[in-house]
mmCIF file of C-alpha atoms in Angstrom:
data_model
loop_
_atom_site.group_PDB
_atom_site.id
_atom_site.type_symbol
_atom_site.label_atom_id
_atom_site.label_comp_id
_atom_site.label_asym_id
_atom_site.label_seq_id
_atom_site.Cartn_x
_atom_site.Cartn_y
_atom_site.Cartn_z
ATOM 1 C CA UNK A 266 0.000 0.000 0.000
ATOM 2 C CA UNK A 267 1.279 3.455 -0.843
ATOM 3 C CA UNK A 268 2.027 5.618 2.190
ATOM 4 C CA UNK A 269 0.176 8.715 3.241
ATOM 5 C CA UNK A 270 2.780 11.461 3.568
ATOM 6 C CA UNK A 271 2.339 13.821 6.475
ATOM 7 C CA UNK A 272 4.484 16.961 6.647
ATOM 8 C CA UNK A 273 4.927 18.392 10.126
ATOM 9 C CA UNK A 274 7.161 20.525 12.329
ATOM 10 C CA UNK A 275 8.348 19.522 15.764
ATOM 11 C CA UNK A 276 6.644 21.715 18.367
ATOM 12 C CA UNK A 277 3.665 22.563 16.147
ATOM 13 C CA UNK A 278 0.437 22.222 18.174
ATOM 14 C CA UNK A 279 -1.590 21.294 15.081
ATOM 15 C CA UNK A 280 0.925 18.558 14.278
ATOM 16 C CA UNK A 281 0.393 17.149 17.777
ATOM 17 C CA UNK A 282 -3.307 17.020 16.900
ATOM 18 C CA UNK A 283 -2.416 15.208 13.656
ATOM 19 C CA UNK A 284 -0.526 12.507 15.591
ATOM 20 C CA UNK A 285 -3.490 12.107 17.923
ATOM 21 C CA UNK A 286 -5.842 11.903 14.925
ATOM 22 C CA UNK A 287 -3.727 9.148 13.322
ATOM 23 C CA UNK A 288 -3.730 7.189 16.590
ATOM 24 C CA UNK A 289 -7.509 7.558 16.956
ATOM 25 C CA UNK A 290 -8.195 6.570 13.342
ATOM 26 C CA UNK A 291 -5.997 3.491 13.638
ATOM 27 C CA UNK A 292 -7.832 2.433 16.789
ATOM 28 C CA UNK A 293 -11.201 2.873 15.052
ATOM 29 C CA UNK A 294 -10.552 0.787 11.945
ATOM 30 C CA UNK A 295 -8.514 -2.261 11.052
ATOM 31 C CA UNK A 296 -8.181 -0.917 7.491
ATOM 32 C CA UNK A 297 -6.646 2.307 8.798
ATOM 33 C CA UNK A 298 -4.148 0.315 10.892
ATOM 34 C CA UNK A 299 -2.642 -0.968 7.639
ATOM 35 C CA UNK A 300 -2.159 2.465 6.074
ATOM 36 C CA UNK A 301 1.531 3.386 6.209
ATOM 37 C CA UNK A 302 2.231 6.966 7.238
ATOM 38 C CA UNK A 303 5.478 8.627 6.250
ATOM 39 C CA UNK A 304 6.081 11.427 8.752
ATOM 40 C CA UNK A 305 8.244 14.126 7.153
ATOM 41 C CA UNK A 306 9.707 16.740 9.472
ATOM 42 C CA UNK A 307 10.010 19.606 7.028
ATOM 43 C CA UNK A 308 13.048 21.225 8.674
ATOM 44 C CA UNK A 309 14.959 17.925 8.412
ATOM 45 C CA UNK A 310 13.974 17.097 4.817
ATOM 46 C CA UNK A 311 13.927 20.602 3.361
ATOM 47 C CA UNK A 312 14.564 19.637 -0.258
ATOM 48 C CA UNK A 313 11.722 17.119 -0.310
ATOM 49 C CA UNK A 314 9.388 19.510 1.524
ATOM 50 C CA UNK A 315 10.172 22.242 -1.013
ATOM 51 C CA UNK A 316 8.965 19.962 -3.810
ATOM 52 C CA UNK A 317 5.449 20.123 -2.319
ATOM 53 C CA UNK A 318 3.031 23.033 -2.494
ATOM 54 C CA UNK A 319 1.852 23.863 1.015
ATOM 55 C CA UNK A 320 2.215 26.655 3.538
ATOM 56 C CA UNK A 321 0.831 25.276 6.803
ATOM 57 C CA UNK A 322 1.532 22.044 8.644
ATOM 58 C CA UNK A 323 0.332 19.464 9.055
ATOM 59 C CA UNK A 324 -0.157 18.876 5.354
ATOM 60 C CA UNK A 325 -1.232 15.495 4.052
ATOM 61 C CA UNK A 326 -0.389 14.019 0.652
ATOM 62 C CA UNK A 327 -1.245 10.773 -1.061
ATOM 63 C CA UNK A 328 0.202 9.708 -4.429
ATOM 64 C CA UNK A 329 1.719 13.148 -4.893
ATOM 65 C CA UNK A 330 -1.561 15.030 -4.354
ATOM 66 C CA UNK A 331 -2.241 17.308 -1.422
ATOM 67 C CA UNK A 332 -5.430 16.144 0.244
ATOM 68 C CA UNK A 333 -5.392 18.304 3.349
ATOM 69 C CA UNK A 334 -3.590 21.337 4.733
ATOM 70 C CA UNK A 335 -4.383 22.461 8.256
ATOM 71 C CA UNK A 336 -5.077 26.114 8.930
ATOM 72 C CA UNK A 337 -4.517 28.120 12.108
ATOM 73 C CA UNK A 338 -7.389 27.466 14.483
ATOM 74 C CA UNK A 339 -8.280 24.031 13.069
ATOM 75 C CA UNK A 340 -9.744 21.674 15.639
ATOM 76 C CA UNK A 341 -8.722 18.079 16.224
ATOM 77 C CA UNK A 342 -11.979 17.046 14.508
ATOM 78 C CA UNK A 343 -11.152 19.010 11.346
ATOM 79 C CA UNK A 344 -7.585 17.678 11.200
ATOM 80 C CA UNK A 345 -8.850 14.152 11.815
ATOM 81 C CA UNK A 346 -11.373 14.509 8.979
ATOM 82 C CA UNK A 347 -8.587 15.583 6.612
ATOM 83 C CA UNK A 348 -6.397 12.655 7.590
ATOM 84 C CA UNK A 349 -9.385 10.282 7.355
ATOM 85 C CA UNK A 350 -9.892 11.397 3.729
ATOM 86 C CA UNK A 351 -6.269 10.515 2.964
ATOM 87 C CA UNK A 352 -6.573 7.153 4.733
ATOM 88 C CA UNK A 353 -9.755 6.426 2.748
ATOM 89 C CA UNK A 354 -7.886 7.134 -0.509
ATOM 90 C CA UNK A 355 -5.060 4.821 0.564
ATOM 91 C CA UNK A 356 -7.483 2.025 1.468
ATOM 92 C CA UNK A 357 -9.409 2.421 -1.808
ATOM 93 C CA UNK A 358 -6.154 2.490 -3.769
ATOM 94 C CA UNK A 359 -5.500 -1.040 -2.589
ATOM 95 C CA UNK A 360 -2.658 -2.937 -1.093
ATOM 96 C CA UNK A 361 -0.131 -2.289 -3.863
ATOM 97 C CA UNK A 362 2.169 -4.544 -5.807
ATOM 98 C CA UNK A 363 4.419 -5.465 -2.865
ATOM 99 C CA UNK A 364 1.526 -6.835 -0.843
ATOM 100 C CA UNK A 365 0.058 -8.760 -3.768
ATOM 101 C CA UNK A 366 3.474 -10.259 -4.535
ATOM 102 C CA UNK A 367 3.882 -11.311 -0.913
ATOM 103 C CA UNK A 368 0.537 -13.144 -1.076
ATOM 104 C CA UNK A 369 1.640 -15.081 -4.152
ATOM 105 C CA UNK A 370 4.882 -16.068 -2.416
ATOM 106 C CA UNK A 371 3.132 -17.444 0.697
ATOM 107 C CA UNK A 372 2.690 -21.191 0.982
#
């Protein structure tokens, strides 16, 4: 399964909400537990972050498309809804070639 990419900054209060939202979503759904999340600290991976069009963090991408960008004042519920949309896309996209190959190799 392709990962959801989540850009964040250490110390950002909205990014703390994003982590909480991911934890809550994973506890609510077995499908969401399987969605890989690539956490990208933008100050540590500046070049990669600069390749993406966003201003605020957390920002959530899937398959190269921005699906959610938090705004100042966003609640946990709003951030969670944005991350849920990305998780839904990942689940609908399917398990990916690696997973399918691993199933064929099982005995």
